[in-house]
XYZ file of C-alpha atoms in Angstrom:
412
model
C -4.285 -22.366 -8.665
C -0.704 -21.246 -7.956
C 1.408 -24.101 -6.292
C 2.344 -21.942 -3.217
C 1.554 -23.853 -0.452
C -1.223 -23.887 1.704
C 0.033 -21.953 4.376
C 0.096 -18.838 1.720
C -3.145 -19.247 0.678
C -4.741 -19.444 3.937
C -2.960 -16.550 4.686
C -3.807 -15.166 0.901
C -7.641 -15.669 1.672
C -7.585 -14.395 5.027
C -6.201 -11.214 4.316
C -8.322 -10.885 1.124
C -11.805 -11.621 3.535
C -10.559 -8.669 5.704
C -9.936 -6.179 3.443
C -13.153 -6.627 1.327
C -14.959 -5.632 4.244
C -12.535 -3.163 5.355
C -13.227 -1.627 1.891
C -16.855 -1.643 2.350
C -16.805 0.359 5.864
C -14.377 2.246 4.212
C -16.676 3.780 1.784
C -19.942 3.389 4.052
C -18.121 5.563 7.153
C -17.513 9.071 4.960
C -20.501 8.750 3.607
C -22.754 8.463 6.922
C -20.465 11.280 8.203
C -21.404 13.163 5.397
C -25.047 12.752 5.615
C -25.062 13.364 9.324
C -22.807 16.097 9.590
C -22.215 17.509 5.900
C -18.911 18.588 6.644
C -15.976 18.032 4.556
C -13.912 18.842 7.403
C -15.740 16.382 9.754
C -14.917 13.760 6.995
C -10.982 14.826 7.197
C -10.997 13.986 11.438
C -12.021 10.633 10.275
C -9.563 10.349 7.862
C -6.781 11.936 9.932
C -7.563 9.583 13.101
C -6.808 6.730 10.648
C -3.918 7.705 9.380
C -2.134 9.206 12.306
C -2.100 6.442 15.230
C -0.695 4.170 13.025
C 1.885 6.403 11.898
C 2.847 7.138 15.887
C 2.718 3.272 16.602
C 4.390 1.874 13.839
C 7.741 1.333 14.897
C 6.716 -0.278 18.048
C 4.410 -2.334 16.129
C 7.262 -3.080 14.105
C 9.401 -4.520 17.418
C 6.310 -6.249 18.433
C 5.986 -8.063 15.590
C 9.323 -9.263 15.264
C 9.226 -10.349 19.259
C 6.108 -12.181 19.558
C 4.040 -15.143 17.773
C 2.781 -13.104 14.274
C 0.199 -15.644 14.166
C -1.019 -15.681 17.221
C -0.926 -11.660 16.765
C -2.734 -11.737 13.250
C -5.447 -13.978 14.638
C -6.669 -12.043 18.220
C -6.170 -8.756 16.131
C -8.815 -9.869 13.715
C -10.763 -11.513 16.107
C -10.767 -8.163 18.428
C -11.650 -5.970 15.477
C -14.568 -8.289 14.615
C -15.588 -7.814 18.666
C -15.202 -4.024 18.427
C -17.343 -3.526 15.865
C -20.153 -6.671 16.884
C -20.391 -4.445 20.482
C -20.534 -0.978 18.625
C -23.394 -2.919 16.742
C -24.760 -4.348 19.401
C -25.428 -1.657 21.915
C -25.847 0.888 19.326
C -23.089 3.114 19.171
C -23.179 4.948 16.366
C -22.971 8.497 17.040
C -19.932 10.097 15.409
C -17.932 10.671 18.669
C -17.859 6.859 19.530
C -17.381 6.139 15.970
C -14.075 8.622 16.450
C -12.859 6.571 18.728
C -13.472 3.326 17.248
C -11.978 4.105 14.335
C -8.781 5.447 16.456
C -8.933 1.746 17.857
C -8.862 0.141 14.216
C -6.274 2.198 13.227
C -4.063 1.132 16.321
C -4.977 -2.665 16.163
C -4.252 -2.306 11.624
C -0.790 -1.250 13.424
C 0.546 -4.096 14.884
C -1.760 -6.475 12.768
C -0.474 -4.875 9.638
C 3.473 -5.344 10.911
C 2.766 -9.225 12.238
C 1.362 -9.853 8.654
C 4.139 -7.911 6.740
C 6.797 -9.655 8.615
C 5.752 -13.168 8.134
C 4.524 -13.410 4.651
C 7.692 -14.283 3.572
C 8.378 -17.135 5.585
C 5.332 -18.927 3.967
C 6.536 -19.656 0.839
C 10.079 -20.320 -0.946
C 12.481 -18.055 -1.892
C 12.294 -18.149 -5.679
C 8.466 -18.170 -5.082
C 8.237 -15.090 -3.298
C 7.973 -12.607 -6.483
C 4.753 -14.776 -7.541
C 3.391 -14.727 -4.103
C 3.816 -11.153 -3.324
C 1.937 -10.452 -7.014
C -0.961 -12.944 -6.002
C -1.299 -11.071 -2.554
C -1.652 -7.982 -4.727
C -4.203 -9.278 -7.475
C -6.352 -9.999 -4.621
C -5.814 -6.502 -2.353
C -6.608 -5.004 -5.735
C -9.755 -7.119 -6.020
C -10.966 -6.024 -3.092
C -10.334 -2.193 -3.938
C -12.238 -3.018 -6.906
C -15.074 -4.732 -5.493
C -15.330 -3.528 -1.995
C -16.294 0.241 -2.773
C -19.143 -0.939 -5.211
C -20.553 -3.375 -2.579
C -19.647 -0.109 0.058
C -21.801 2.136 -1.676
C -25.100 -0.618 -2.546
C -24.554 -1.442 1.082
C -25.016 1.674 2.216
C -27.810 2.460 0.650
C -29.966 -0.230 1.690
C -28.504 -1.091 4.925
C -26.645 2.182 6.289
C -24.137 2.158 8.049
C -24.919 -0.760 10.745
C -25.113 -3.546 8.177
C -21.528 -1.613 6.417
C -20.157 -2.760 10.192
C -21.983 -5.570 10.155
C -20.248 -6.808 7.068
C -16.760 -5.622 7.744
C -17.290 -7.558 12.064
C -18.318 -10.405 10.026
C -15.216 -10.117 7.849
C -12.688 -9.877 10.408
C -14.177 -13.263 11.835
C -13.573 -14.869 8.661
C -10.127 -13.997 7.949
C -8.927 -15.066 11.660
C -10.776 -18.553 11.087
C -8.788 -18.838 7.346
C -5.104 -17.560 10.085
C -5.972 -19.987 12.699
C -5.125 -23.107 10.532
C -2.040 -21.611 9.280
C 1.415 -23.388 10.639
C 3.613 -20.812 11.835
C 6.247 -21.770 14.102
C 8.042 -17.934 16.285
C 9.987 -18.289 19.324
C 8.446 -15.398 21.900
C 11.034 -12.646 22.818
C 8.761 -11.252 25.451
C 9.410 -7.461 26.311
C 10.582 -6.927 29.578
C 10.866 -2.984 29.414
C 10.621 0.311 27.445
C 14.292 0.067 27.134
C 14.395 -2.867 25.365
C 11.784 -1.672 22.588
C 14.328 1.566 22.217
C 17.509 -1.141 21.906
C 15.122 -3.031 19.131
C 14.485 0.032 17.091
C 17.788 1.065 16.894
C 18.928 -2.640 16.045
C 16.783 -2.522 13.124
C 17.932 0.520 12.217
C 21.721 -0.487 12.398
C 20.764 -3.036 10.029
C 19.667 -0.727 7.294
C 22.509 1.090 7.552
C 24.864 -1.369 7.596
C 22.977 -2.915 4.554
C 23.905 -0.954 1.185
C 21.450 -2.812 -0.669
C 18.831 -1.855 1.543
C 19.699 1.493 1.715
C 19.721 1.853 -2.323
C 16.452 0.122 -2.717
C 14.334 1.984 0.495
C 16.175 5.046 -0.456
C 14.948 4.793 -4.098
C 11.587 4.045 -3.473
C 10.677 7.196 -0.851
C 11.972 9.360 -3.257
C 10.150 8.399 -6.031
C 7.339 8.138 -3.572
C 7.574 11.405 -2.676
C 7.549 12.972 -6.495
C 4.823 10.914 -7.615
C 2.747 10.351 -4.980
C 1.012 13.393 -4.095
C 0.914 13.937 -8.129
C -1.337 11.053 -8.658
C -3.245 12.250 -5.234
C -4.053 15.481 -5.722
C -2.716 17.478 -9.460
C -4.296 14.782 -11.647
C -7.261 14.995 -10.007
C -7.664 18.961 -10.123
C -6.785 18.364 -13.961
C -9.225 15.676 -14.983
C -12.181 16.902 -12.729
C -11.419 20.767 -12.780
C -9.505 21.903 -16.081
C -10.788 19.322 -18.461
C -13.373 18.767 -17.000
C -14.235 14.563 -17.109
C -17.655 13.795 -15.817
C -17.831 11.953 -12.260
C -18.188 8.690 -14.228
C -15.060 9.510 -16.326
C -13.511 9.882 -13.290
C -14.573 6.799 -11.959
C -13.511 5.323 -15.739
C -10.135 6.273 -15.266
C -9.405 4.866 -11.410
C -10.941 1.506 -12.610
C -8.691 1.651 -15.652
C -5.446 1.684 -13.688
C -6.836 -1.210 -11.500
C -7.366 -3.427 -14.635
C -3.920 -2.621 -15.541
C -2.493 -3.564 -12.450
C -4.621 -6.923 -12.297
C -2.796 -7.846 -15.792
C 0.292 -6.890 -14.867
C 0.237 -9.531 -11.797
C -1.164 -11.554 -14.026
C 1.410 -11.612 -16.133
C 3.716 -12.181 -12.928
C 1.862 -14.973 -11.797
C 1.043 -16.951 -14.981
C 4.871 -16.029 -17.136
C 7.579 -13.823 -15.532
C 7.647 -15.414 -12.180
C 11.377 -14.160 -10.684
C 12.444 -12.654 -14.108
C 9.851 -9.693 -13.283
C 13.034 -8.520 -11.214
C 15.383 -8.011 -13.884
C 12.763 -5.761 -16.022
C 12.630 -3.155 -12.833
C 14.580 -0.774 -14.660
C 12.736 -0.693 -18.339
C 9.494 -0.529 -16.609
C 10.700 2.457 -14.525
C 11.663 4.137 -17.745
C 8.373 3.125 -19.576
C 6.339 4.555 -16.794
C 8.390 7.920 -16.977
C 7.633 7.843 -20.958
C 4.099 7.768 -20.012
C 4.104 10.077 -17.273
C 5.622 12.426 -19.956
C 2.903 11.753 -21.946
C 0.185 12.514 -19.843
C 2.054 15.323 -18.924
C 2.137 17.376 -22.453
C -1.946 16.176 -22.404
C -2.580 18.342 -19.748
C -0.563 20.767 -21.098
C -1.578 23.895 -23.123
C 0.599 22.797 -25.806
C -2.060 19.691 -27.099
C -5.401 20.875 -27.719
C -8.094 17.688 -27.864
C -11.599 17.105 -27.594
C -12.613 15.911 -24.186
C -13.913 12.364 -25.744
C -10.794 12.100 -27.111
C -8.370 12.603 -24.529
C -10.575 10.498 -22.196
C -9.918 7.531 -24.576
C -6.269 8.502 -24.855
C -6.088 8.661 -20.543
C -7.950 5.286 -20.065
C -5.258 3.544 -23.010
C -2.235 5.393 -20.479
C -3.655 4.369 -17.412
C -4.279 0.743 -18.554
C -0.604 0.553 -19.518
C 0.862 2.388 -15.965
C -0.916 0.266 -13.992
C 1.119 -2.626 -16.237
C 4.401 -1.378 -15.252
C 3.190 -0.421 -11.589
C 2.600 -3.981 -11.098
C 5.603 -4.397 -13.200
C 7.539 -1.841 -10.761
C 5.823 -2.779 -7.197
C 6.160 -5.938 -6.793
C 10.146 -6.632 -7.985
C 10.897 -3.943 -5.261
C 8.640 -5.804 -2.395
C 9.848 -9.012 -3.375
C 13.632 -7.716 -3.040
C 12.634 -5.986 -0.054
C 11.285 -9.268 1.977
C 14.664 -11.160 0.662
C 17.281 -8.807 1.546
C 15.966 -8.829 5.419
C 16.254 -11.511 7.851
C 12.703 -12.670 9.282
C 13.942 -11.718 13.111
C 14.161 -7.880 11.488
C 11.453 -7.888 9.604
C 8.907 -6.139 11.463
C 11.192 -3.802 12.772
C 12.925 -2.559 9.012
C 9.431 -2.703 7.319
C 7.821 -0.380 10.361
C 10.342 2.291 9.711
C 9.926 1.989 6.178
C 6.124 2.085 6.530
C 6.262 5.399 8.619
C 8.406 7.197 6.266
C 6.525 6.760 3.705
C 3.414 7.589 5.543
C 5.246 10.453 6.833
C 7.078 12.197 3.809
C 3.677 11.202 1.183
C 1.362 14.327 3.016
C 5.146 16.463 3.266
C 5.023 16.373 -0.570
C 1.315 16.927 -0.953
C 0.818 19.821 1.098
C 4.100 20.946 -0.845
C 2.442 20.431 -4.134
C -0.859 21.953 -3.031
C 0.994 25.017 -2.001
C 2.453 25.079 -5.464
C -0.767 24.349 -7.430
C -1.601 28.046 -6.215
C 1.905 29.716 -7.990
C 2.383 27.122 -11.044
C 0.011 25.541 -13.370
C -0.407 22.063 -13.201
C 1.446 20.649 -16.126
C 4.300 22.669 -14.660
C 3.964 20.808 -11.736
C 4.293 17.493 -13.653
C 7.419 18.774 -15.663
C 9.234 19.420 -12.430
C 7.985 15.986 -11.194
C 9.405 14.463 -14.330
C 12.380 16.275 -14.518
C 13.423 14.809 -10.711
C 11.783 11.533 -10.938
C 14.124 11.034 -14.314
C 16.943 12.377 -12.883
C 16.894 10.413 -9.860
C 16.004 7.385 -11.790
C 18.884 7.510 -14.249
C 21.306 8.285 -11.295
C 20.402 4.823 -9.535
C 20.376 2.911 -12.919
C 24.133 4.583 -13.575
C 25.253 3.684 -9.866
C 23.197 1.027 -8.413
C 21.619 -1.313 -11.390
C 24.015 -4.250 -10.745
C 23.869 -3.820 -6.768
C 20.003 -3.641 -6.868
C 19.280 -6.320 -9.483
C 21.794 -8.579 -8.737
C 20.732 -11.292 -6.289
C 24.202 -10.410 -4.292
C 21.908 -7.771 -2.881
C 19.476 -10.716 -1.713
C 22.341 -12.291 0.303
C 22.910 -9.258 2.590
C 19.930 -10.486 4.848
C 20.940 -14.049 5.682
């Protein structure tokens, strides 16, 4: 086991608990909306009342977390999750307008849990430890995407979707008992008025942009975000399932695929790289736009293979991206948690969070609007194009600022 402290790894285990089970209602809860309502569009107000409260409340999460105890927040959160969904259990509340508003309720408790967590993971281990512990953290949260949706879906089907909540209570119990024994020392800044939340958000917000560093790196990473994201989410899909036409468990094949890469790429971090994983950010970038050129002129009418073929050639790619993802990922959160103070953490990693969250359906529903006027691999070539271009500008401008650990120094 990695020498990172105990602190990290009760932290580490905690988090990994949590979002096991989260993954397992996470599958479970579309599918009993399904069966109950068979609605696709029934299924999107679930998905919708996830996504948008914590979108709303994320930059007052983000103050909250950087004025109270984050342990002390991590802890109750999990434990009042576990309560929610031991009462919705308990007294039977299952019908799909309570279940609405519970999940409304986890979405606004993940808030401020997710910003308390985010804000103090740094401050469990050292410095020139944090690029290993930020790729452990990510093994396991991959784990448990793994894992969790195969347990999800067996769950389901012998226990519905009261033993799914079950599970997931009993999971958020766990991972506060693994958070209560971690040592965590915050002075309180209680709030003492609206105002003050307002004067918080724009202090963190000061920060960025008085931080070029910062501003290169966040900057860099929404708009590469934003070109790739709702590729991956919505044109590759509509190309394997719909023009070539990959079976459901090819489909399957190919998510799992990336996953395995991913878990050897922070594998690699973990076990060799360590800290030198930083100064490769740039050649994996480039790699991963080789590849995404690749799989571009494969869905293009210009290569003509047999479907057995080109699933074998997809699986190979997506082993490999999900290399350099880890490859890419993890450098850039590492950097992130350096270059900002702990007192400004919550704050600078809330607004980051909601742009992201906010500009990621901006692009989709701008690439689903286009899927209707351009064919896909024309999509991809524009993608390319700008993901290149604004790639190769930051490497020309930025490279020294952004991998030199000057950059680190701006947030102590």
């Amino acid at each position: 086991m990695l020498n990172l402290g105990k602190n990290f790894w009760l932290y580490a285990i905690g988090r990994f608990i949590s979002q096991l089970g989260w993954a397992v209602q996470d599958v479970a809860l579309p599918l009993y909306v399904l069966d109950v309502t068979k609605s696709g569009a029934m299924m999107s107000i679930f998905l919708i009342a996830e996504l948008v409260p914590r979108l709303v409340l994320s930059p007052i999460a983000g103050v909250v977390g950087d004025r109270y105890n984050r342990k002390v927040l991590m802890v109750w959160l999990d434990i009042a999750r576990g309560i929610l969904l031991f009462g919705v259990i308990a007294f039977g509340l299952l019908n799909l307008k309570t279940l609405l508003v519970v999940q409304i309720l986890m979405s606004i408790m993940g808030a401020f849990f997710a910003s308390a967590t985010g804000a103090m993971f740094a401050d469990l281990v050292e410095k020139d430890e944090l690029t290993r512990a930020t790729s452990t953290v990510q093994t396991l949260g991959i784990i448990a995407r793994i894992a969790g949706p195969l347990l999800g879906g067996i769950i389901y089907a012998f226990g519905g979707i009261r033993l799914a909540l079950l599970i997931n209570a009993v999971s958020f119990f766990g991972s506060g008992l693994f958070e209560m024994f971690i040592h965590y020392e915050w002075k309180t800044k209680e709030l003492k008025g609206i105002s003050e939340i307002k004067e918080d958000l724009l202090e963190g917000l000061r920060f960025i942009k008085t931080k070029k560093a910062l501003m290169i790196l966040m900057s860099y990473a929404l708009l590469i975000n934003f070109l790739f994201n709702p590729i991956g989410a919505v044109v590759l899909p509509y190309v394997f399932r719909i023009q070539i036409g990959f079976s459901a468990q090819q489909f399957g094949a190919l998510e799992t695929a990336i996953m395995v890469g991913m878990l050897l790429g922070n594998a690699l971090i973990m076990t060799k790289l360590g800290n030198r994983a930083e100064m490769l950010l740039f050649k994996a970038l480039f790699m991963e736009l080789t590849l995404f050129l690749v799989i571009t002129l494969l869905c293009s009418p210009f290569i003509s293979l047999e479907v057995s073929y080109l699933f074998i050639a997809f699986v190979a790619i997506d082993v490999l991206l999900g290399i350099l993802n880890a490859l890419v990922n993890v450098p850039i959160s590492a950097k992130l948690q350096k270059m900002v103070p702990s007192e400004l953490r919550g704050r600078v990693f809330s607004v980051f969070e909601m742009l992201a969250m906010g500009t990621t359906p901006i692009g989709m529903a701008i690439v689903g609007v286009l899927l209707e006027i351009l064919q896909p691999y024309q999509l991809m070539i524009i993608s390319w194009l700008a993901g290149f271009g604004v790639t190769l500008y930051y490497f020309v401008r930025y490279e020294s600022i952004i991998l030199t650990s000057e950059a680190e120094k701006e947030g102590i």
